[in-house]
PDB file of N, CA and C in Angstrom:
ATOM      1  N   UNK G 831       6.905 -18.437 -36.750  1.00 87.00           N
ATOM      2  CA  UNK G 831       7.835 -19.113 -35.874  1.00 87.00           C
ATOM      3  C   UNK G 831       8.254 -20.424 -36.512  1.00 87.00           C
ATOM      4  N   UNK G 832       9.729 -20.572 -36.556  1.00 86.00           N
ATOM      5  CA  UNK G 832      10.233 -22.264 -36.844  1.00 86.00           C
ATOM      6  C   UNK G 832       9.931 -23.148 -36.133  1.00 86.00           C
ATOM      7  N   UNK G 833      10.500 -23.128 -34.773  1.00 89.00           N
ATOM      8  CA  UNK G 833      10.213 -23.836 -33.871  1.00 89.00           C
ATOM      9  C   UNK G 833       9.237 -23.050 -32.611  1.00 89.00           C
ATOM     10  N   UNK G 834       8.131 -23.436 -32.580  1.00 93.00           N
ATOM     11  CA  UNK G 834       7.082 -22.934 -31.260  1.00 93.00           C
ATOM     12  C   UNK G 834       7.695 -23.040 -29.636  1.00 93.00           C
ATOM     13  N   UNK G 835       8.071 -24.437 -29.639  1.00 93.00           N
ATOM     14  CA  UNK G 835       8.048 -25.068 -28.652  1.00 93.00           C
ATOM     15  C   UNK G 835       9.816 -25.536 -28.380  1.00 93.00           C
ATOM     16  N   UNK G 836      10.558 -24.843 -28.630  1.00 94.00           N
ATOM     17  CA  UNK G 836      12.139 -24.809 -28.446  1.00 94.00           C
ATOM     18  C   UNK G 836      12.182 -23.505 -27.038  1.00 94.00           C
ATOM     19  N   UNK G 837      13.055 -24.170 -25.778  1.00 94.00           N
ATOM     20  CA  UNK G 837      12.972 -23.584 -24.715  1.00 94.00           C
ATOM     21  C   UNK G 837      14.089 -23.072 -25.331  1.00 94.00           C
ATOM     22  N   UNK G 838      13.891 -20.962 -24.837  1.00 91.00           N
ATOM     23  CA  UNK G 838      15.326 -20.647 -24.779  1.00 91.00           C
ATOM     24  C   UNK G 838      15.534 -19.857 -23.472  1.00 91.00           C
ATOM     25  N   UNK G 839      16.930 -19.118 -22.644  1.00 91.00           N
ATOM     26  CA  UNK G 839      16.570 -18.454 -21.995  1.00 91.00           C
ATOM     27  C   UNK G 839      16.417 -16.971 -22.148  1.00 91.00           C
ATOM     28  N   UNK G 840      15.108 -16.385 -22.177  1.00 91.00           N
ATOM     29  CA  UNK G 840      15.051 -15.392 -22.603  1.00 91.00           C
ATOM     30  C   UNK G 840      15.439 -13.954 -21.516  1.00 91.00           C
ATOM     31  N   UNK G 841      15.726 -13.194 -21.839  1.00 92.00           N
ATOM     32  CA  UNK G 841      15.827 -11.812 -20.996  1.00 92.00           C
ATOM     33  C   UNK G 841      15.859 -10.445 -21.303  1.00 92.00           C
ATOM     34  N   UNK G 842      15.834  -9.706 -20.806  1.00 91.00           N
ATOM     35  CA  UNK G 842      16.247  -8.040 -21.290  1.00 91.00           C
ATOM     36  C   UNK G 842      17.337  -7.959 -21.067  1.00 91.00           C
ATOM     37  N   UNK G 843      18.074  -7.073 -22.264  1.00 93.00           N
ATOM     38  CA  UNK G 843      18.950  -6.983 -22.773  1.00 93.00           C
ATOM     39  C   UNK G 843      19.768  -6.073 -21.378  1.00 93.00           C
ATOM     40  N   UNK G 844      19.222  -5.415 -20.618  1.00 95.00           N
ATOM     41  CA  UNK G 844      20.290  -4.970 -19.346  1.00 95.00           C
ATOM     42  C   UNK G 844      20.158  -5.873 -18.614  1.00 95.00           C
ATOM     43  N   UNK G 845      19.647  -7.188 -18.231  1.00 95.00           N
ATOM     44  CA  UNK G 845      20.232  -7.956 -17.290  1.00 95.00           C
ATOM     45  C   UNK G 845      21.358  -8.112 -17.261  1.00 95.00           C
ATOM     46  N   UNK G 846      21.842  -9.062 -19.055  1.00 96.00           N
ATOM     47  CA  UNK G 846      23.600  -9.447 -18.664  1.00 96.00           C
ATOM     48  C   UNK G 846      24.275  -7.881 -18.811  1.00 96.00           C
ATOM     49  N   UNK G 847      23.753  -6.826 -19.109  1.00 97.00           N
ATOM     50  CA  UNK G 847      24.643  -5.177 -18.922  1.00 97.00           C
ATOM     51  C   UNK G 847      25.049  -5.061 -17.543  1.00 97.00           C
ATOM     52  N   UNK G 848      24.155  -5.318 -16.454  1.00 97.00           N
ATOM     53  CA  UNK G 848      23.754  -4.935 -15.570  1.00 97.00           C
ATOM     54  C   UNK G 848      24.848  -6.049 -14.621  1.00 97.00           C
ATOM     55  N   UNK G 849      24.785  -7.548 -15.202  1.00 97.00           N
ATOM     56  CA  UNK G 849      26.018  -8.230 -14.663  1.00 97.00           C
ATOM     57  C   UNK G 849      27.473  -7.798 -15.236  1.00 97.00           C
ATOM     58  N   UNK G 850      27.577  -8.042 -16.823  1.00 97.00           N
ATOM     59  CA  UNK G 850      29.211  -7.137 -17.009  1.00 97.00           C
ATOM     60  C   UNK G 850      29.404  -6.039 -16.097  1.00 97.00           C
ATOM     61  N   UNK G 851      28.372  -5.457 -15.416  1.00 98.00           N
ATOM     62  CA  UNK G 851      28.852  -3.746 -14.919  1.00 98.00           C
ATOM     63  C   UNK G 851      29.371  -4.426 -13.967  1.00 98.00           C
ATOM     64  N   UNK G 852      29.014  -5.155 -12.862  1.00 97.00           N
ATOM     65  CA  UNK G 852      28.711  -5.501 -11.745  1.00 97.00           C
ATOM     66  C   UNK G 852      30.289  -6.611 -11.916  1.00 97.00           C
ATOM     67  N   UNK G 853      30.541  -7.337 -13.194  1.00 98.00           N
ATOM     68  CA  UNK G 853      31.504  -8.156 -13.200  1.00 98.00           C
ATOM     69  C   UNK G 853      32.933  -7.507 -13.389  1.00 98.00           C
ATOM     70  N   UNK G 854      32.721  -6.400 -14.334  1.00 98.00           N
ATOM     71  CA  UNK G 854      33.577  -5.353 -14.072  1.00 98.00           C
ATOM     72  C   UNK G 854      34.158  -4.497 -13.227  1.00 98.00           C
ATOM     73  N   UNK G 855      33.483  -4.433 -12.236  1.00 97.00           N
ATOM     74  CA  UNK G 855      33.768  -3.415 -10.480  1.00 97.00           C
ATOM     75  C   UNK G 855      34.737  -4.682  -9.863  1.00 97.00           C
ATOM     76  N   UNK G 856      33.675  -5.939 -10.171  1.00 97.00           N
ATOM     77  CA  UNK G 856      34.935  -7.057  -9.381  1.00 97.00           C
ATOM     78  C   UNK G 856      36.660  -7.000  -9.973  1.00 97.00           C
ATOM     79  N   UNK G 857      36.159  -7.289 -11.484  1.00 97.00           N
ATOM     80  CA  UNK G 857      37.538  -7.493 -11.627  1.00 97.00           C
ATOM     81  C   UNK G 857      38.196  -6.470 -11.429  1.00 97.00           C
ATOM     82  N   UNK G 858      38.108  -5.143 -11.495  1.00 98.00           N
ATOM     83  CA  UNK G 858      38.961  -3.560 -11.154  1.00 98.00           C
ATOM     84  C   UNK G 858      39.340  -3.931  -9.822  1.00 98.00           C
ATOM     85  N   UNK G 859      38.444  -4.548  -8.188  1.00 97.00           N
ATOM     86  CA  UNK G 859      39.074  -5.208  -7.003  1.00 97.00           C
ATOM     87  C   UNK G 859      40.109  -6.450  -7.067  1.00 97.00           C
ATOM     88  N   UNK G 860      39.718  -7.419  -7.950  1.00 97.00           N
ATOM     89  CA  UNK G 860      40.167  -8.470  -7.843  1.00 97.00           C
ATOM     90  C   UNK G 860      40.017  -8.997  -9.056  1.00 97.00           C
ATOM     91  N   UNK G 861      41.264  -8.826  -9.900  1.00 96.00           N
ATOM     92  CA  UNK G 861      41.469  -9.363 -11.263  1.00 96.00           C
ATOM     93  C   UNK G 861      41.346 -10.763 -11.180  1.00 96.00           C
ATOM     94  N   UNK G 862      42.344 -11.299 -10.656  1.00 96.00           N
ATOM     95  CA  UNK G 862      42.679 -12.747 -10.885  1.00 96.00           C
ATOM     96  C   UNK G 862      41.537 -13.614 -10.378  1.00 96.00           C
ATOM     97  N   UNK G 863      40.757 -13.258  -9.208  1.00 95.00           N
ATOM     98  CA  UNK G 863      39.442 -13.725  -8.989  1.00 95.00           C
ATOM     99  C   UNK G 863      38.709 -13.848  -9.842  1.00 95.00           C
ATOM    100  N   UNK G 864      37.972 -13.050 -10.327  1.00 96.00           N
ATOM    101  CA  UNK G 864      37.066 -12.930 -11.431  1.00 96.00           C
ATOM    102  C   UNK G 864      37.554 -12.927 -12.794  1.00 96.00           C
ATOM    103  N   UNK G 865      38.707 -13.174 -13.352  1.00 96.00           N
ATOM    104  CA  UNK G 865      39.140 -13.392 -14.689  1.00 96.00           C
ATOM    105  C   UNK G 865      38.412 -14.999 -15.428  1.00 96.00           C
ATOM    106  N   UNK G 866      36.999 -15.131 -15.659  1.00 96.00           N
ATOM    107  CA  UNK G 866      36.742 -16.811 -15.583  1.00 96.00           C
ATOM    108  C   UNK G 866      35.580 -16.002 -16.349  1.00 96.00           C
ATOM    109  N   UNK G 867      34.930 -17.285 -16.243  1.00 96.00           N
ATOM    110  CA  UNK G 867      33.865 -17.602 -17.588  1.00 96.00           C
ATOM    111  C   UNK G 867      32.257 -17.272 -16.868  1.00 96.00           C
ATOM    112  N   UNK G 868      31.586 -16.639 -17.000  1.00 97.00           N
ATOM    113  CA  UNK G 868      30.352 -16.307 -16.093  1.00 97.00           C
ATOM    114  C   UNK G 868      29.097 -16.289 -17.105  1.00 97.00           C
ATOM    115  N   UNK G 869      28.241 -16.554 -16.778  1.00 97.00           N
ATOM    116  CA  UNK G 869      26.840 -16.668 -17.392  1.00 97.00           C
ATOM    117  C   UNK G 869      25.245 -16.104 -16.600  1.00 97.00           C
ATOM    118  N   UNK G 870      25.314 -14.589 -17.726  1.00 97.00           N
ATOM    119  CA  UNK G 870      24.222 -14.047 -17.226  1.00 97.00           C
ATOM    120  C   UNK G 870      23.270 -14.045 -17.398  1.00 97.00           C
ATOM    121  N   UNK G 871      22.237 -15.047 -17.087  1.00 95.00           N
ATOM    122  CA  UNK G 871      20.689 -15.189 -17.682  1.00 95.00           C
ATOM    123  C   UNK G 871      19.833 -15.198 -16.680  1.00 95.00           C
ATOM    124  N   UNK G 872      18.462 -15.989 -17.171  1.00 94.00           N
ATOM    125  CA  UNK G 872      17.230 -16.056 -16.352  1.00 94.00           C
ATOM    126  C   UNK G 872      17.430 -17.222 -15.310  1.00 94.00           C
ATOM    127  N   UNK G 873      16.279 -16.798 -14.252  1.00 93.00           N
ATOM    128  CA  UNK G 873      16.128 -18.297 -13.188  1.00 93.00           C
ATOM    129  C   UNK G 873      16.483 -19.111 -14.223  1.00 93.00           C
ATOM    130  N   UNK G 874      16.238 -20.375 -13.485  1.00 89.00           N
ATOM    131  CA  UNK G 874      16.172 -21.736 -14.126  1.00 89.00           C
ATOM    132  C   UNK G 874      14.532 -21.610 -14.485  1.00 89.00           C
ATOM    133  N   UNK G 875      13.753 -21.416 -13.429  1.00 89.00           N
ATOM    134  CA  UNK G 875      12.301 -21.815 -13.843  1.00 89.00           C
ATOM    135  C   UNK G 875      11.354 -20.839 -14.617  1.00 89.00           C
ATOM    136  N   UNK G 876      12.367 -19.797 -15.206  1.00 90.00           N
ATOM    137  CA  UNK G 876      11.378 -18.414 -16.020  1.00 90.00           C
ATOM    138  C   UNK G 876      12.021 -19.053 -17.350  1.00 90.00           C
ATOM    139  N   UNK G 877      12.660 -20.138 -17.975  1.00 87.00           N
ATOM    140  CA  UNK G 877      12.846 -20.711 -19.498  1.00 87.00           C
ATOM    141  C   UNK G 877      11.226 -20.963 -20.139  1.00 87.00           C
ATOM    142  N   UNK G 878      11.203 -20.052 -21.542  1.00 93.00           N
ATOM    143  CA  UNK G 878       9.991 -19.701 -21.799  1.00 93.00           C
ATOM    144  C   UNK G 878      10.194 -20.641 -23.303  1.00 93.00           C
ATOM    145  N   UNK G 879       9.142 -21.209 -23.632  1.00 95.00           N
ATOM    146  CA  UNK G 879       9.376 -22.016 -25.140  1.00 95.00           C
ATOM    147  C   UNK G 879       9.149 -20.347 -26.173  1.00 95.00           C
ATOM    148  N   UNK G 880       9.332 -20.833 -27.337  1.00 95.00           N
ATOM    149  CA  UNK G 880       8.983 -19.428 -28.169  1.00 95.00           C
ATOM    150  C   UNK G 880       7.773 -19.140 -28.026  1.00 95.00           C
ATOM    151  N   UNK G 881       6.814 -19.882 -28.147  1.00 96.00           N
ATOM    152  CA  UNK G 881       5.086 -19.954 -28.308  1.00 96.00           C
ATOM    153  C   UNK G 881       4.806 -19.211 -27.025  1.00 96.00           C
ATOM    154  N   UNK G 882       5.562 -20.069 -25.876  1.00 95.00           N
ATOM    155  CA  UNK G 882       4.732 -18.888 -24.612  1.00 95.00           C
ATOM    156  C   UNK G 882       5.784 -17.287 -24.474  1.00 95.00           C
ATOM    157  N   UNK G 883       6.873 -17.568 -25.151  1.00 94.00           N
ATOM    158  CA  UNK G 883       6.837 -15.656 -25.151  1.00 94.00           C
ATOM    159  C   UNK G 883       6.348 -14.670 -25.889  1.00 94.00           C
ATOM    160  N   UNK G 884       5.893 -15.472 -27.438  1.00 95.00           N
ATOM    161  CA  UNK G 884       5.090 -14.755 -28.241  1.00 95.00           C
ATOM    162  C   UNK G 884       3.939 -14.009 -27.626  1.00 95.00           C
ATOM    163  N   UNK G 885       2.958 -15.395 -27.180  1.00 95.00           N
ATOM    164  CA  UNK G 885       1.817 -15.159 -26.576  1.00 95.00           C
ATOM    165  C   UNK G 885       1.805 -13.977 -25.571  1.00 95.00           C
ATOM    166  N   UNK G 886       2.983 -13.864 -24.344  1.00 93.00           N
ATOM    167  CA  UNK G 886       3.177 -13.201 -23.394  1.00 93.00           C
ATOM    168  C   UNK G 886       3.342 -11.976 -23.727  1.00 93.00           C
ATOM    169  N   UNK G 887       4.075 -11.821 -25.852  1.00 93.00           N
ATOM    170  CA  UNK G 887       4.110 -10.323 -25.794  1.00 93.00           C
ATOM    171  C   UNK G 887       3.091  -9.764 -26.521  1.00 93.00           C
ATOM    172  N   UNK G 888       1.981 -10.703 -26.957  1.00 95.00           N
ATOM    173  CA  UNK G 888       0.694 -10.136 -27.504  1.00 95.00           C
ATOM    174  C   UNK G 888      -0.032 -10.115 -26.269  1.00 95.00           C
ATOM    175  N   UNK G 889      -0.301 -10.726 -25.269  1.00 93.00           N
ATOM    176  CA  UNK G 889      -0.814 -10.275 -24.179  1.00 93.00           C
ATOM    177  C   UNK G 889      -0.349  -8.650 -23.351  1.00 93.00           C
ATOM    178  N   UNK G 890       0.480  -8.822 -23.119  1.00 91.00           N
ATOM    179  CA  UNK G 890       1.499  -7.271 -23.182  1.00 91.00           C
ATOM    180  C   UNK G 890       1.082  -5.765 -23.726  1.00 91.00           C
ATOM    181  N   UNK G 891       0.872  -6.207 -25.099  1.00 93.00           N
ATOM    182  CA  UNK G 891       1.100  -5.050 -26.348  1.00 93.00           C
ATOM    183  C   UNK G 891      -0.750  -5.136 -26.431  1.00 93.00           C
ATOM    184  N   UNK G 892      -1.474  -6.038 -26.423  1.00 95.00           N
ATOM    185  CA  UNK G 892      -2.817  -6.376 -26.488  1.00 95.00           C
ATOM    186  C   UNK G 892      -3.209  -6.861 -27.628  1.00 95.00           C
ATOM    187  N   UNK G 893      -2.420  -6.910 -28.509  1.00 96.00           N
ATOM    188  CA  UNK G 893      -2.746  -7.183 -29.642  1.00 96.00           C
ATOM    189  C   UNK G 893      -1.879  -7.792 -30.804  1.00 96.00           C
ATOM    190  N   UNK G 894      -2.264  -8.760 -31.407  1.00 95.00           N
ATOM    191  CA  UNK G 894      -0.865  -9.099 -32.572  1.00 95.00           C
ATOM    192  C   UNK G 894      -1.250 -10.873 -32.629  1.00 95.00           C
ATOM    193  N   UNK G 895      -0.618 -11.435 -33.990  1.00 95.00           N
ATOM    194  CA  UNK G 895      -1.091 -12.712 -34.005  1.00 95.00           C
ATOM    195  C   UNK G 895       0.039 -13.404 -34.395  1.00 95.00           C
ATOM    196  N   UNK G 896       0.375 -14.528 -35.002  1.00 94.00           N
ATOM    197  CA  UNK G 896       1.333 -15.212 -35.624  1.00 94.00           C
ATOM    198  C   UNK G 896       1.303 -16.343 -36.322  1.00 94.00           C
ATOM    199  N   UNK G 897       2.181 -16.704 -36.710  1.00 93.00           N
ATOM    200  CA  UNK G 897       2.387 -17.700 -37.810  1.00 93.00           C
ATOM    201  C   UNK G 897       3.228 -19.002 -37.354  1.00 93.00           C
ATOM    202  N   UNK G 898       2.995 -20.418 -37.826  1.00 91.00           N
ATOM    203  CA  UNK G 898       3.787 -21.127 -37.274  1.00 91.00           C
ATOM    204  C   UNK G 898       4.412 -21.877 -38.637  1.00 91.00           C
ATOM    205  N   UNK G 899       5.647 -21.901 -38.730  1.00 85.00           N
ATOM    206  CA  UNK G 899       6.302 -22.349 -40.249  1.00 85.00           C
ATOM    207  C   UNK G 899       6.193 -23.816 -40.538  1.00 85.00           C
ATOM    208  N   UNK G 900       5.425 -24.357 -41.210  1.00 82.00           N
ATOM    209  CA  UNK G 900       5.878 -25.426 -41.787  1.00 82.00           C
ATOM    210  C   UNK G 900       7.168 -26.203 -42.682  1.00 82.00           C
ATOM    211  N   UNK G 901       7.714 -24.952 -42.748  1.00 76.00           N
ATOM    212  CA  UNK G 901       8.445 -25.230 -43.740  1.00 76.00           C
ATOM    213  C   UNK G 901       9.600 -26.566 -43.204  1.00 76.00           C
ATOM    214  N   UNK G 902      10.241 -27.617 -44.033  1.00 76.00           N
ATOM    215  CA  UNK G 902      10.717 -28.730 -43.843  1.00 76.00           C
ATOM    216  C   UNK G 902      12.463 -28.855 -43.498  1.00 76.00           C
ATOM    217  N   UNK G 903      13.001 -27.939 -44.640  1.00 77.00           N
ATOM    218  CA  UNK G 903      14.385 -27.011 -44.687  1.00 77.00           C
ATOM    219  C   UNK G 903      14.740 -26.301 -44.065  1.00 77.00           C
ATOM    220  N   UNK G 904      14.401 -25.682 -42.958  1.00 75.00           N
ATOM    221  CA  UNK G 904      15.103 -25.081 -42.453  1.00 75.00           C
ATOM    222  C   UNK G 904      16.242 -25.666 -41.381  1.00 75.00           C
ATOM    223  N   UNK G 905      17.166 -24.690 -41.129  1.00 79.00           N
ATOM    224  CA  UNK G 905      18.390 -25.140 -40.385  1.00 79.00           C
ATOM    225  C   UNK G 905      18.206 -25.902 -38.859  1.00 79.00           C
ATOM    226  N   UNK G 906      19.002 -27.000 -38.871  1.00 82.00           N
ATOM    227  CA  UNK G 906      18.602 -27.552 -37.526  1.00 82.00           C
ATOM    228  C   UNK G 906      18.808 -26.349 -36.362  1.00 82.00           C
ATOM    229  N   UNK G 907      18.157 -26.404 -35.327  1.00 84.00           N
ATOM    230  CA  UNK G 907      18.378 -25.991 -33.948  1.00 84.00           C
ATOM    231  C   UNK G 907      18.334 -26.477 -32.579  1.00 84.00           C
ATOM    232  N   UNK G 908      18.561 -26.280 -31.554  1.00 90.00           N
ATOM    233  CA  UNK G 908      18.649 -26.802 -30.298  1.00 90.00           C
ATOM    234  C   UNK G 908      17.078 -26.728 -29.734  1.00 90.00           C
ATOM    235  N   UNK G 909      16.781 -27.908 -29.712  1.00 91.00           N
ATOM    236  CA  UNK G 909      15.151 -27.672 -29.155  1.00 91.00           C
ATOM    237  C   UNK G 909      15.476 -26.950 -27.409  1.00 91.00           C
ATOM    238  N   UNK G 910      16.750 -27.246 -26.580  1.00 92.00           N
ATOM    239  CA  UNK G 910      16.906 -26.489 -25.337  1.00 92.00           C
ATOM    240  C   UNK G 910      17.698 -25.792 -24.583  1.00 92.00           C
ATOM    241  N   UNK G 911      17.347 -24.926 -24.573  1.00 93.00           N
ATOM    242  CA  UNK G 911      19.057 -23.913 -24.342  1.00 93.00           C
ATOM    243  C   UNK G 911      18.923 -22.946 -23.096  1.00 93.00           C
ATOM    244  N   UNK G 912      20.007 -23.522 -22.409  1.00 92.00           N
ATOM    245  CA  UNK G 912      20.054 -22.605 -21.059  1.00 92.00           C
ATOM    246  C   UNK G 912      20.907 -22.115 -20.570  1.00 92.00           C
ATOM    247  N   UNK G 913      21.254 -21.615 -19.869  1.00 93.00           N
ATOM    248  CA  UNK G 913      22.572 -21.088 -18.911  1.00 93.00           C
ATOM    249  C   UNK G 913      22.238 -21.161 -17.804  1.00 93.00           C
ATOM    250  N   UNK G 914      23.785 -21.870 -17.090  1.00 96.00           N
ATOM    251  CA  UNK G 914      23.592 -22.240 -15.677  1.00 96.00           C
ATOM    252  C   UNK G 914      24.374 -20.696 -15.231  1.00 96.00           C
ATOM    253  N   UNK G 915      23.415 -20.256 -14.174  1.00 97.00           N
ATOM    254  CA  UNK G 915      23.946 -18.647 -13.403  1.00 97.00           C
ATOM    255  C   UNK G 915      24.262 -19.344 -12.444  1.00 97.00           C
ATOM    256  N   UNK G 916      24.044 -20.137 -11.784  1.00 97.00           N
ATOM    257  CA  UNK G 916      24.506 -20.396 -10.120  1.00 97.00           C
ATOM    258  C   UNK G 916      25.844 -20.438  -9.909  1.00 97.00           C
ATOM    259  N   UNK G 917      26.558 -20.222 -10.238  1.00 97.00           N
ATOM    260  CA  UNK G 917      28.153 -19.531 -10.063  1.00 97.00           C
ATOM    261  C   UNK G 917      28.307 -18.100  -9.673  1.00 97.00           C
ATOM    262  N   UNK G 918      27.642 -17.739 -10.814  1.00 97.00           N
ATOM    263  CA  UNK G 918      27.356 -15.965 -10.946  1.00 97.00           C
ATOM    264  C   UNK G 918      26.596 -15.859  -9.699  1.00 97.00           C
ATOM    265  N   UNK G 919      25.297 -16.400  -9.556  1.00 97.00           N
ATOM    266  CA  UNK G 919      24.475 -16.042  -8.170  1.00 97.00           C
ATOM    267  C   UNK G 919      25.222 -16.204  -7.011  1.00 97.00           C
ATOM    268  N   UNK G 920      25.879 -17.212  -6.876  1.00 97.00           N
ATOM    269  CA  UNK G 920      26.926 -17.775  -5.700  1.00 97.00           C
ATOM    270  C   UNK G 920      28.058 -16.621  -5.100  1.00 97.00           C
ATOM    271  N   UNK G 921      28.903 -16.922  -6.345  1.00 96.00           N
ATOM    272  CA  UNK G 921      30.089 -15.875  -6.388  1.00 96.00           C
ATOM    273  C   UNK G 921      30.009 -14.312  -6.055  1.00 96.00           C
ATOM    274  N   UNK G 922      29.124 -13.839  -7.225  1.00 96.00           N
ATOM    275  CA  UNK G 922      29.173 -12.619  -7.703  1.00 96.00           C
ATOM    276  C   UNK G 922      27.440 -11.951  -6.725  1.00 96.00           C
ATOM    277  N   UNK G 923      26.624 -12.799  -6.145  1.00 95.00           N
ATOM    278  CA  UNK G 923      25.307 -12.424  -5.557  1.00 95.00           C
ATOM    279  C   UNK G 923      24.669 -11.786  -6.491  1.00 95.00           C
ATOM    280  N   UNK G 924      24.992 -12.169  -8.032  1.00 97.00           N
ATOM    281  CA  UNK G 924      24.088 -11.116  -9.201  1.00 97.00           C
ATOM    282  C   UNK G 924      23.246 -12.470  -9.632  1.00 97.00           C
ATOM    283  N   UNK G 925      21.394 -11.560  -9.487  1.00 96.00           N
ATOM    284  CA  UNK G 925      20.639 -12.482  -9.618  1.00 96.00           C
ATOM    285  C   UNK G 925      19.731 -11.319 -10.868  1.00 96.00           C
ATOM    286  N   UNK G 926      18.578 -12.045 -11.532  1.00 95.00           N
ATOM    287  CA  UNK G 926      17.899 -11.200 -12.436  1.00 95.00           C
ATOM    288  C   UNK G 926      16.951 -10.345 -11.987  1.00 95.00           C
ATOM    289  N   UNK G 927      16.622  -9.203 -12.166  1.00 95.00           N
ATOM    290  CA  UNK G 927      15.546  -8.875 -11.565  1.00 95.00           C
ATOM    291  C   UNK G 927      14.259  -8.838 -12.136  1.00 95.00           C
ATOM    292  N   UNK G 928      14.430  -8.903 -13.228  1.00 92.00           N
ATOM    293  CA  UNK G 928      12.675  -9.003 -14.583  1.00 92.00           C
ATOM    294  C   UNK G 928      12.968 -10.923 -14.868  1.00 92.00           C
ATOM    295  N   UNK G 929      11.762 -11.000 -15.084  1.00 87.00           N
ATOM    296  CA  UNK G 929      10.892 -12.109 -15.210  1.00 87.00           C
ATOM    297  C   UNK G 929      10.562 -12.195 -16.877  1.00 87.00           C
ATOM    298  N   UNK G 930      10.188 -13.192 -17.211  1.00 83.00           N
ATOM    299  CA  UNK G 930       9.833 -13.276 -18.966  1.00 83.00           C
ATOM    300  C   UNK G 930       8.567 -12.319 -18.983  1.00 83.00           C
ATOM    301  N   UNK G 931       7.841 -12.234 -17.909  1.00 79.00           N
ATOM    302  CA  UNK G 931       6.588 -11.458 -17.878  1.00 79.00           C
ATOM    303  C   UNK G 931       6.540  -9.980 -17.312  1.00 79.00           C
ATOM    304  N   UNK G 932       8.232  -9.229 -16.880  1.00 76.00           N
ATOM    305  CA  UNK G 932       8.105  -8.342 -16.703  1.00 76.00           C
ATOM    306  C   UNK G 932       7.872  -7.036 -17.611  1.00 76.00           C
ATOM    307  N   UNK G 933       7.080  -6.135 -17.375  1.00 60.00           N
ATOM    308  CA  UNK G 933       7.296  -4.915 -18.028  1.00 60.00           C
ATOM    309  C   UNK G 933       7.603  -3.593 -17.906  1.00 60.00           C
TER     310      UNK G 933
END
């Protein structure tokens, strides 16, 4: 790992499927409504640093270890990265249904 401790928001890959589907039925009702900018991610309070989703998926799988990079060069990154859904939750009533810890 580069960074351990850089929050991102993590999810399964059919959550935001599962909102395009769901954002798609809208716009086929109501184009001009829903023609805008939407963001499909996790709660606010399931943002997992890398270190605790690693951990979460060797706990998971039962087994597996890792590495943490020292290295000095590598490319900067965003130590915090999120997406605000509460538009999407508001608007659209599309909320996530798995958790960083679901399986």
């Amino acid at each position: 790992m580069r960074n351990p401790y850089s929050i991102r928001p993590w999810q399964h890959v059919l959550e935001p499927l599962s909102g395009y589907l769901l954002l798609g039925a809208h716009m086929h009702n109501d184009p001009i409504k829903f023609a805008d900018a939407w963001n499909f991610g996790p709660m606010a309070d399931d943002s997992k640093t890398v270190l605790q989703l690693v951990e979460i998926a060797i706990e998971i799988w039962g087994s597996g270890q890792y590495d943490v990079s020292n290295a000095v060069n590598h490319v900067h990154e965003a130590g915090l990265l999120k997406l605000d859904i509460n538009k999407t939750t508001n608007e659209m009533e599309w909320i996530p249904k798995w958790n960083a810890k679901s399986h």
